[in-house]
Short mmCIF file of N, CA and C and ligand atoms in Angstrom, two decimals:
data_model
loop_
_atom_site.label_atom_id
_atom_site.label_comp_id
_atom_site.label_asym_id
_atom_site.label_seq_id
_atom_site.Cartn_x
_atom_site.Cartn_y
_atom_site.Cartn_z
N MET D 1 0.69 -1.28 0.09
CA MET D 1 0.09 0.02 -0.10
C MET D 1 0.86 1.20 -0.03
N ALA D 2 0.50 2.19 -0.80
CA ALA D 2 1.24 3.39 -0.89
C ALA D 2 0.85 4.44 -0.12
N VAL D 3 1.69 5.33 0.60
CA VAL D 3 1.11 6.61 1.26
C VAL D 3 0.69 7.44 0.18
N GLU D 4 -0.45 8.05 0.48
CA GLU D 4 -1.15 9.01 -0.57
C GLU D 4 -1.61 10.20 0.23
N ARG D 5 -1.90 11.35 -0.46
CA ARG D 5 -2.50 12.44 -0.05
C ARG D 5 -3.83 12.72 -0.70
N THR D 6 -4.79 13.23 0.06
CA THR D 6 -6.17 13.51 -0.49
C THR D 6 -6.70 14.73 0.20
N LEU D 7 -7.66 15.34 -0.67
CA LEU D 7 -8.23 16.48 -0.23
C LEU D 7 -9.40 16.15 0.47
N SER D 8 -9.76 16.67 1.52
CA SER D 8 -10.86 16.66 2.31
C SER D 8 -11.57 17.89 2.62
N ILE D 9 -12.82 18.03 2.49
CA ILE D 9 -13.61 19.28 3.03
C ILE D 9 -14.70 18.83 3.93
N ILE D 10 -14.76 19.68 5.17
CA ILE D 10 -15.88 19.47 5.97
C ILE D 10 -16.89 20.74 5.45
N LYS D 11 -17.96 20.39 4.89
CA LYS D 11 -18.80 21.21 4.19
C LYS D 11 -19.56 22.34 5.11
N PRO D 12 -20.25 23.20 4.66
CA PRO D 12 -20.93 24.15 5.53
C PRO D 12 -21.83 23.57 6.61
N ASP D 13 -22.65 22.46 6.13
CA ASP D 13 -23.50 21.84 6.92
C ASP D 13 -22.82 21.06 8.27
N GLY D 14 -21.63 20.45 8.04
CA GLY D 14 -20.94 20.06 8.92
C GLY D 14 -20.28 21.09 10.01
N VAL D 15 -19.66 21.96 9.45
CA VAL D 15 -19.19 23.26 10.28
C VAL D 15 -20.38 23.82 11.16
N GLU D 16 -21.51 24.11 10.51
CA GLU D 16 -22.63 24.66 11.12
C GLU D 16 -23.12 23.83 12.33
N ARG D 17 -22.89 22.57 12.18
CA ARG D 17 -23.52 21.59 13.26
C ARG D 17 -22.38 21.15 14.20
N ASN D 18 -21.22 21.89 14.18
CA ASN D 18 -20.09 21.59 15.24
C ASN D 18 -19.66 20.23 15.16
N LEU D 19 -19.49 19.75 13.84
CA LEU D 19 -19.01 18.47 13.59
C LEU D 19 -17.48 18.26 13.29
N ILE D 20 -16.80 19.48 13.31
CA ILE D 20 -15.28 19.38 12.80
C ILE D 20 -14.40 18.45 13.72
N GLY D 21 -14.67 18.50 15.00
CA GLY D 21 -13.99 17.67 15.88
C GLY D 21 -14.26 16.28 15.75
N LYS D 22 -15.65 15.92 15.61
CA LYS D 22 -16.00 14.32 15.35
C LYS D 22 -15.40 13.90 14.09
N VAL D 23 -15.34 14.63 12.87
CA VAL D 23 -14.90 14.21 11.73
C VAL D 23 -13.37 14.10 11.65
N VAL D 24 -12.59 15.05 12.10
CA VAL D 24 -11.19 15.10 12.33
C VAL D 24 -10.71 13.90 13.14
N ALA D 25 -11.46 13.68 14.22
CA ALA D 25 -11.27 12.46 15.24
C ALA D 25 -11.31 11.15 14.26
N ARG D 26 -12.34 11.09 13.66
CA ARG D 26 -12.69 9.78 12.86
C ARG D 26 -11.43 9.51 11.87
N PHE D 27 -11.03 10.67 11.24
CA PHE D 27 -9.95 10.41 10.27
C PHE D 27 -8.64 9.93 11.04
N GLU D 28 -8.36 10.66 11.98
CA GLU D 28 -7.06 10.23 12.95
C GLU D 28 -7.38 8.89 13.47
N GLU D 29 -8.29 8.41 13.84
CA GLU D 29 -8.63 7.17 14.41
C GLU D 29 -8.44 6.09 13.17
N GLU D 30 -8.78 6.46 12.03
CA GLU D 30 -8.62 5.56 10.94
C GLU D 30 -7.25 5.55 10.19
N GLY D 31 -6.29 6.37 10.79
CA GLY D 31 -5.01 6.31 10.21
C GLY D 31 -4.76 7.44 9.06
N LEU D 32 -5.69 8.38 9.00
CA LEU D 32 -5.47 9.38 8.11
C LEU D 32 -5.11 10.59 8.65
N ALA D 33 -3.83 11.16 8.61
CA ALA D 33 -3.43 12.17 9.34
C ALA D 33 -3.54 13.59 8.61
N PRO D 34 -4.12 14.58 9.30
CA PRO D 34 -4.11 15.85 8.60
C PRO D 34 -2.85 16.48 8.55
N VAL D 35 -2.32 16.89 7.31
CA VAL D 35 -1.02 17.40 7.06
C VAL D 35 -1.06 18.77 6.67
N ALA D 36 -2.41 19.36 6.56
CA ALA D 36 -2.65 20.83 6.09
C ALA D 36 -4.22 20.98 6.51
N MET D 37 -4.31 22.06 7.07
CA MET D 37 -5.79 22.43 7.40
C MET D 37 -5.96 23.91 7.56
N ARG D 38 -7.18 24.44 6.99
CA ARG D 38 -7.62 25.74 7.27
C ARG D 38 -9.08 26.01 6.96
N MET D 39 -9.51 26.87 7.54
CA MET D 39 -11.06 27.39 7.37
C MET D 39 -11.21 28.34 6.31
N VAL D 40 -12.09 28.25 5.41
CA VAL D 40 -12.17 29.21 4.38
C VAL D 40 -13.69 29.35 3.93
N HIS D 41 -13.96 30.71 3.96
CA HIS D 41 -15.44 30.89 3.25
C HIS D 41 -15.27 30.97 1.86
N LEU D 42 -15.60 30.04 1.04
CA LEU D 42 -15.47 30.20 -0.24
C LEU D 42 -16.29 31.10 -0.99
N SER D 43 -15.60 31.81 -2.08
CA SER D 43 -16.43 32.75 -2.81
C SER D 43 -17.15 31.98 -3.80
N LYS D 44 -18.25 32.68 -4.49
CA LYS D 44 -18.85 32.01 -5.67
C LYS D 44 -17.84 31.45 -6.54
N LYS D 45 -17.16 32.22 -7.08
CA LYS D 45 -15.88 31.91 -8.03
C LYS D 45 -15.13 30.63 -7.66
N GLU D 46 -14.69 30.69 -6.42
CA GLU D 46 -13.85 29.54 -5.86
C GLU D 46 -14.65 28.28 -5.85
N ALA D 47 -15.99 28.32 -5.51
CA ALA D 47 -16.58 27.10 -5.34
C ALA D 47 -16.91 26.72 -6.75
N GLU D 48 -17.38 27.57 -7.59
CA GLU D 48 -17.62 27.31 -9.00
C GLU D 48 -16.28 26.57 -9.73
N GLY D 49 -15.12 27.06 -9.43
CA GLY D 49 -13.91 26.45 -10.00
C GLY D 49 -13.58 25.19 -9.54
N PHE D 50 -13.99 24.97 -8.05
CA PHE D 50 -13.49 23.65 -7.50
C PHE D 50 -14.58 22.66 -8.15
N TYR D 51 -15.83 22.89 -8.30
CA TYR D 51 -16.73 22.00 -8.79
C TYR D 51 -16.97 22.16 -10.44
N ALA D 52 -15.96 22.57 -11.01
CA ALA D 52 -16.13 22.84 -12.51
C ALA D 52 -16.72 21.55 -13.27
N VAL D 53 -16.07 20.47 -12.97
CA VAL D 53 -16.53 19.22 -13.59
C VAL D 53 -18.13 18.99 -13.53
N HIS D 54 -18.65 19.62 -12.49
CA HIS D 54 -20.23 19.38 -12.36
C HIS D 54 -20.92 20.57 -12.95
N ALA D 55 -20.26 21.54 -13.70
CA ALA D 55 -20.93 22.75 -14.24
C ALA D 55 -22.29 22.56 -14.97
N GLU D 56 -22.20 21.30 -15.74
CA GLU D 56 -23.52 21.13 -16.55
C GLU D 56 -24.63 20.41 -15.82
N ARG D 57 -24.41 20.01 -14.53
CA ARG D 57 -25.18 19.04 -13.76
C ARG D 57 -26.50 20.08 -13.35
N PRO D 58 -27.58 19.59 -13.21
CA PRO D 58 -28.80 20.31 -12.84
C PRO D 58 -28.65 20.85 -11.41
N PHE D 59 -27.88 20.31 -10.54
CA PHE D 59 -27.84 20.65 -9.19
C PHE D 59 -26.60 21.67 -8.91
N PHE D 60 -25.96 22.08 -10.00
CA PHE D 60 -24.69 22.94 -9.82
C PHE D 60 -24.90 24.24 -9.25
N ASP D 61 -25.91 25.04 -9.48
CA ASP D 61 -26.26 26.36 -8.99
C ASP D 61 -26.49 26.08 -7.61
N SER D 62 -27.27 25.12 -7.16
CA SER D 62 -27.64 24.87 -5.80
C SER D 62 -26.36 24.48 -4.84
N LEU D 63 -25.57 23.72 -5.54
CA LEU D 63 -24.26 23.10 -4.95
C LEU D 63 -23.34 24.24 -4.68
N VAL D 64 -23.15 25.14 -5.41
CA VAL D 64 -22.36 26.22 -5.27
C VAL D 64 -23.10 27.30 -4.26
N GLN D 65 -24.30 27.40 -4.18
CA GLN D 65 -24.98 28.28 -3.18
C GLN D 65 -24.78 27.65 -1.90
N PHE D 66 -24.94 26.17 -1.74
CA PHE D 66 -24.71 25.56 -0.40
C PHE D 66 -23.22 25.61 0.01
N MET D 67 -22.34 25.42 -0.94
CA MET D 67 -20.89 25.46 -0.56
C MET D 67 -20.48 26.76 -0.20
N THR D 68 -21.15 27.97 -0.66
CA THR D 68 -20.69 29.32 -0.22
C THR D 68 -21.43 29.85 1.06
N ARG D 69 -22.36 28.96 1.46
CA ARG D 69 -23.23 29.54 2.55
C ARG D 69 -22.56 29.92 3.85
N SER D 70 -21.58 29.24 4.16
CA SER D 70 -20.71 29.59 5.47
C SER D 70 -19.40 28.88 5.25
N PRO D 71 -18.41 29.07 6.25
CA PRO D 71 -17.17 28.62 6.13
C PRO D 71 -16.96 27.13 6.02
N VAL D 72 -15.96 26.65 5.27
CA VAL D 72 -15.87 25.26 5.49
C VAL D 72 -14.26 24.89 5.88
N VAL D 73 -14.02 23.68 6.27
CA VAL D 73 -12.67 23.24 6.60
C VAL D 73 -12.05 22.59 5.42
N VAL D 74 -10.91 23.09 4.93
CA VAL D 74 -10.19 22.34 3.81
C VAL D 74 -8.90 21.55 4.49
N MET D 75 -8.72 20.36 4.24
CA MET D 75 -7.50 19.69 4.77
C MET D 75 -6.96 18.77 3.74
N VAL D 76 -5.62 18.43 4.05
CA VAL D 76 -5.07 17.33 3.25
C VAL D 76 -4.78 16.22 4.35
N LEU D 77 -5.35 15.03 3.87
CA LEU D 77 -5.16 13.99 4.82
C LEU D 77 -4.08 12.98 4.00
N GLU D 78 -3.07 12.54 4.80
CA GLU D 78 -2.20 11.58 4.36
C GLU D 78 -2.11 10.31 5.25
N GLY D 79 -1.97 9.32 4.42
CA GLY D 79 -1.99 7.79 5.06
C GLY D 79 -1.97 6.83 3.94
N ASP D 80 -1.80 5.57 4.34
CA ASP D 80 -1.93 4.48 3.38
C ASP D 80 -3.25 4.46 2.60
N ASP D 81 -3.07 4.54 1.20
CA ASP D 81 -4.23 4.39 0.41
C ASP D 81 -5.29 5.57 0.69
N ALA D 82 -4.86 6.58 1.01
CA ALA D 82 -5.69 7.74 1.62
C ALA D 82 -6.80 8.10 0.82
N ILE D 83 -6.67 8.02 -0.54
CA ILE D 83 -7.86 8.46 -1.42
C ILE D 83 -9.15 7.63 -1.32
N ALA D 84 -8.65 6.31 -1.49
CA ALA D 84 -9.74 5.23 -1.51
C ALA D 84 -10.29 5.26 0.07
N ARG D 85 -9.36 5.15 1.04
CA ARG D 85 -9.82 5.12 2.51
C ARG D 85 -10.88 6.30 2.80
N ASN D 86 -10.45 7.34 2.43
CA ASN D 86 -11.29 8.61 2.71
C ASN D 86 -12.71 8.33 2.13
N ARG D 87 -12.81 7.97 0.86
CA ARG D 87 -14.13 7.66 0.23
C ARG D 87 -14.89 6.56 0.90
N GLU D 88 -14.22 5.54 1.42
CA GLU D 88 -14.77 4.59 2.22
C GLU D 88 -15.33 5.05 3.54
N ILE D 89 -14.55 5.99 4.34
CA ILE D 89 -14.94 6.53 5.58
C ILE D 89 -16.14 7.36 5.35
N MET D 90 -16.06 8.05 4.20
CA MET D 90 -17.19 9.17 3.82
C MET D 90 -18.62 8.61 3.59
N GLY D 91 -18.47 7.31 2.70
CA GLY D 91 -19.74 6.59 2.42
C GLY D 91 -20.18 7.41 1.16
N ALA D 92 -21.20 6.56 0.74
CA ALA D 92 -21.88 7.04 -0.75
C ALA D 92 -22.42 8.50 -0.68
N THR D 93 -22.41 9.02 -1.87
CA THR D 93 -22.85 10.56 -2.05
C THR D 93 -24.22 10.77 -1.29
N ASN D 94 -25.24 9.85 -1.58
CA ASN D 94 -26.47 9.87 -0.98
C ASN D 94 -26.49 9.15 0.34
N PRO D 95 -26.72 9.74 1.35
CA PRO D 95 -26.60 9.31 2.85
C PRO D 95 -27.59 8.12 2.95
N GLU D 96 -28.65 8.04 2.19
CA GLU D 96 -29.56 6.78 2.17
C GLU D 96 -28.90 5.73 1.77
N GLU D 97 -27.89 5.90 0.93
CA GLU D 97 -27.17 4.66 0.32
C GLU D 97 -25.83 4.51 0.94
N ALA D 98 -25.38 5.13 1.89
CA ALA D 98 -24.23 5.16 2.54
C ALA D 98 -24.29 3.95 3.59
N ASP D 99 -23.08 3.35 3.67
CA ASP D 99 -22.91 2.27 4.68
C ASP D 99 -23.01 2.48 5.99
N GLU D 100 -23.53 1.78 6.89
CA GLU D 100 -23.68 2.14 8.21
C GLU D 100 -22.40 2.63 8.84
N GLY D 101 -22.30 3.58 9.66
CA GLY D 101 -21.08 4.04 10.35
C GLY D 101 -20.15 4.97 9.63
N THR D 102 -20.46 5.19 8.31
CA THR D 102 -19.97 6.07 7.55
C THR D 102 -20.19 7.59 7.89
N LEU D 103 -19.11 8.47 7.50
CA LEU D 103 -19.60 9.79 8.15
C LEU D 103 -20.82 10.37 7.38
N ARG D 104 -21.08 10.00 6.16
CA ARG D 104 -22.37 10.54 5.44
C ARG D 104 -23.42 9.70 6.07
N ALA D 105 -23.48 8.50 6.47
CA ALA D 105 -24.64 7.81 7.16
C ALA D 105 -25.06 8.38 8.51
N LEU D 106 -23.83 8.70 9.01
CA LEU D 106 -23.95 9.27 10.42
C LEU D 106 -24.56 10.85 10.59
N TYR D 107 -24.18 11.57 9.56
CA TYR D 107 -24.10 13.00 9.73
C TYR D 107 -24.95 13.85 8.68
N ALA D 108 -24.91 13.25 7.57
CA ALA D 108 -25.38 14.05 6.35
C ALA D 108 -27.00 13.96 6.40
N SER D 109 -27.51 15.14 5.86
CA SER D 109 -28.95 15.38 5.83
C SER D 109 -29.43 15.00 4.60
N GLY D 110 -28.67 14.82 3.57
CA GLY D 110 -29.29 14.86 2.21
C GLY D 110 -28.31 14.63 1.13
N ILE D 111 -28.67 14.32 -0.05
CA ILE D 111 -27.66 14.10 -1.14
C ILE D 111 -26.81 15.38 -1.40
N GLU D 112 -27.36 16.47 -1.16
CA GLU D 112 -26.44 17.78 -1.29
C GLU D 112 -25.73 18.05 -0.15
N GLU D 113 -26.43 18.31 0.96
CA GLU D 113 -25.79 18.56 2.23
C GLU D 113 -25.16 17.41 2.93
N ASN D 114 -23.94 16.81 2.31
CA ASN D 114 -23.49 15.56 2.75
C ASN D 114 -22.13 15.64 3.59
N THR D 115 -22.14 16.75 4.01
CA THR D 115 -20.99 17.00 5.24
C THR D 115 -19.67 16.67 4.89
N VAL D 116 -18.98 16.13 4.02
CA VAL D 116 -17.80 15.98 3.61
C VAL D 116 -17.50 15.74 2.12
N HIS D 117 -16.48 16.26 1.57
CA HIS D 117 -16.00 16.05 0.34
C HIS D 117 -14.49 15.15 0.40
N GLY D 118 -14.32 14.36 -0.53
CA GLY D 118 -13.17 13.63 -0.63
C GLY D 118 -12.69 13.56 -2.21
N SER D 119 -11.58 13.70 -2.65
CA SER D 119 -10.95 13.49 -3.97
C SER D 119 -11.25 11.83 -4.36
N ASP D 120 -11.53 11.96 -5.62
CA ASP D 120 -12.00 10.64 -5.99
C ASP D 120 -10.94 9.66 -6.85
N SER D 121 -9.72 10.34 -7.13
CA SER D 121 -8.69 9.78 -7.77
C SER D 121 -7.23 10.50 -7.56
N PRO D 122 -6.27 9.73 -7.76
CA PRO D 122 -4.83 10.34 -7.66
C PRO D 122 -4.92 11.78 -8.46
N GLU D 123 -5.29 11.76 -9.85
CA GLU D 123 -5.23 13.00 -10.44
C GLU D 123 -6.12 14.14 -9.88
N ASN D 124 -7.15 13.89 -9.43
CA ASN D 124 -8.13 14.92 -8.79
C ASN D 124 -7.59 15.32 -7.52
N ALA D 125 -6.94 14.33 -6.73
CA ALA D 125 -6.42 14.65 -5.40
C ALA D 125 -5.41 15.59 -5.61
N ALA D 126 -4.45 15.35 -6.57
CA ALA D 126 -3.19 16.34 -6.70
C ALA D 126 -3.80 17.74 -7.14
N LYS D 127 -4.75 17.74 -8.10
CA LYS D 127 -5.46 19.00 -8.50
C LYS D 127 -6.09 19.80 -7.49
N GLU D 128 -6.80 19.01 -6.53
CA GLU D 128 -7.64 19.61 -5.54
C GLU D 128 -6.85 20.30 -4.49
N ILE D 129 -5.65 19.29 -4.07
CA ILE D 129 -4.80 19.99 -2.99
C ILE D 129 -4.18 21.30 -3.29
N LYS D 130 -3.86 21.16 -4.68
CA LYS D 130 -3.18 22.52 -5.38
C LYS D 130 -4.08 23.63 -5.40
N TYR D 131 -5.31 23.47 -5.43
CA TYR D 131 -6.34 24.40 -5.70
C TYR D 131 -6.39 25.15 -4.27
N PHE D 132 -6.04 24.58 -3.21
CA PHE D 132 -6.23 25.22 -1.73
C PHE D 132 -4.91 25.33 -0.98
N PHE D 133 -3.78 24.62 -1.34
CA PHE D 133 -2.55 24.72 -0.51
C PHE D 133 -1.29 24.67 -1.46
N SER D 134 -0.47 25.56 -1.16
CA SER D 134 1.01 25.59 -1.82
C SER D 134 1.66 24.42 -1.13
N ASP D 135 2.83 24.04 -1.76
CA ASP D 135 3.64 23.07 -1.48
C ASP D 135 4.23 23.22 0.02
N VAL D 136 4.46 24.50 0.40
CA VAL D 136 5.07 24.77 1.75
C VAL D 136 4.14 24.82 2.88
N GLN D 137 2.77 24.51 2.41
CA GLN D 137 1.82 24.54 3.51
C GLN D 137 1.26 23.15 3.77
N VAL D 138 1.78 22.25 3.14
CA VAL D 138 1.58 20.73 3.31
C VAL D 138 2.68 20.12 3.84
N PHE D 139 2.48 19.33 5.09
CA PHE D 139 3.53 18.81 5.84
C PHE D 139 3.64 17.29 5.56
N SER D 140 4.50 16.56 6.09
CA SER D 140 4.53 15.13 5.96
C SER D 140 4.49 14.38 7.41
N ARG D 141 3.79 13.44 7.59
CA ARG D 141 3.95 12.99 8.81
C ARG D 141 3.93 11.37 8.58
N ALA D 142 4.18 10.86 7.54
CA ALA D 142 4.28 9.61 7.03
C ALA D 142 5.77 8.89 7.60
P1 IDP I 1 -19.07 12.96 -4.35
O1 IDP I 1 -19.11 14.09 -3.48
O2 IDP I 1 -19.58 11.72 -3.48
O3 IDP I 1 -17.79 12.77 -5.01
P2 IDP I 1 -20.26 13.95 -6.82
O4 IDP I 1 -21.06 13.18 -7.60
O5 IDP I 1 -18.71 14.31 -7.16
O6 IDP I 1 -20.34 13.16 -5.15
O7 IDP I 1 -20.97 15.32 -6.54
C1 IDP I 1 -20.49 16.54 -5.83
C2 IDP I 1 -21.31 16.87 -4.86
O8 IDP I 1 -22.40 17.49 -5.39
C3 IDP I 1 -21.83 15.91 -3.75
O9 IDP I 1 -21.03 15.58 -2.81
C4 IDP I 1 -23.31 16.48 -3.21
O10 IDP I 1 -22.91 17.65 -2.28
C5 IDP I 1 -23.63 17.24 -4.58
N1 IDP I 1 -24.55 16.45 -5.45
C6 IDP I 1 -24.22 15.35 -6.07
N2 IDP I 1 -25.48 14.85 -6.66
C7 IDP I 1 -26.43 15.57 -6.35
C8 IDP I 1 -27.84 15.51 -6.57
O11 IDP I 1 -28.38 14.57 -7.28
N3 IDP I 1 -28.60 16.60 -6.02
C9 IDP I 1 -28.03 17.58 -5.18
N4 IDP I 1 -26.67 17.65 -5.03
C10 IDP I 1 -25.90 16.67 -5.52
MG1 MG I 2 -16.94 13.88 -6.55
#
């Protein structure tokens, strides 16, 4: 298993409901260590840029509105197989389809307000980390 880095976001619904501690604790317990972290209130432009691959989807405007509603926590997680492990810990996009015990099954209120984001491939992880952090802002704990 290779040590990887992935981008994680605690979305506005998670921050608003005081779930930062619970979400970060879960990642740490599962062997995914935060190696960069900050809070940011995304502008419309920043949210649109981040979700550019979904620009043609019917839910795009609503998603951008949700993601800019209040601050989010952006972080880089490092660990063995971090990209896939993070997706497993998050659970399916729709919390009704998410496995028991996953973050989305535990905390998400719907398919849009689903509490956490996680990169879905090595290419997107590299791109998404770069979107929020410069090289000197990311540490290594492996
Ligand atoms: P993912 O976050 O599990 O990778 P994506 O398909 O990449 O899911 O969608 C990005 C985000 O867009 C989701 O996490 C969710 O917030 C929102 N989203 C996805 N599908 C829908 C939908 O059908 N209606 C409303 N929002 C959606
Ligand atoms: Mg996705």
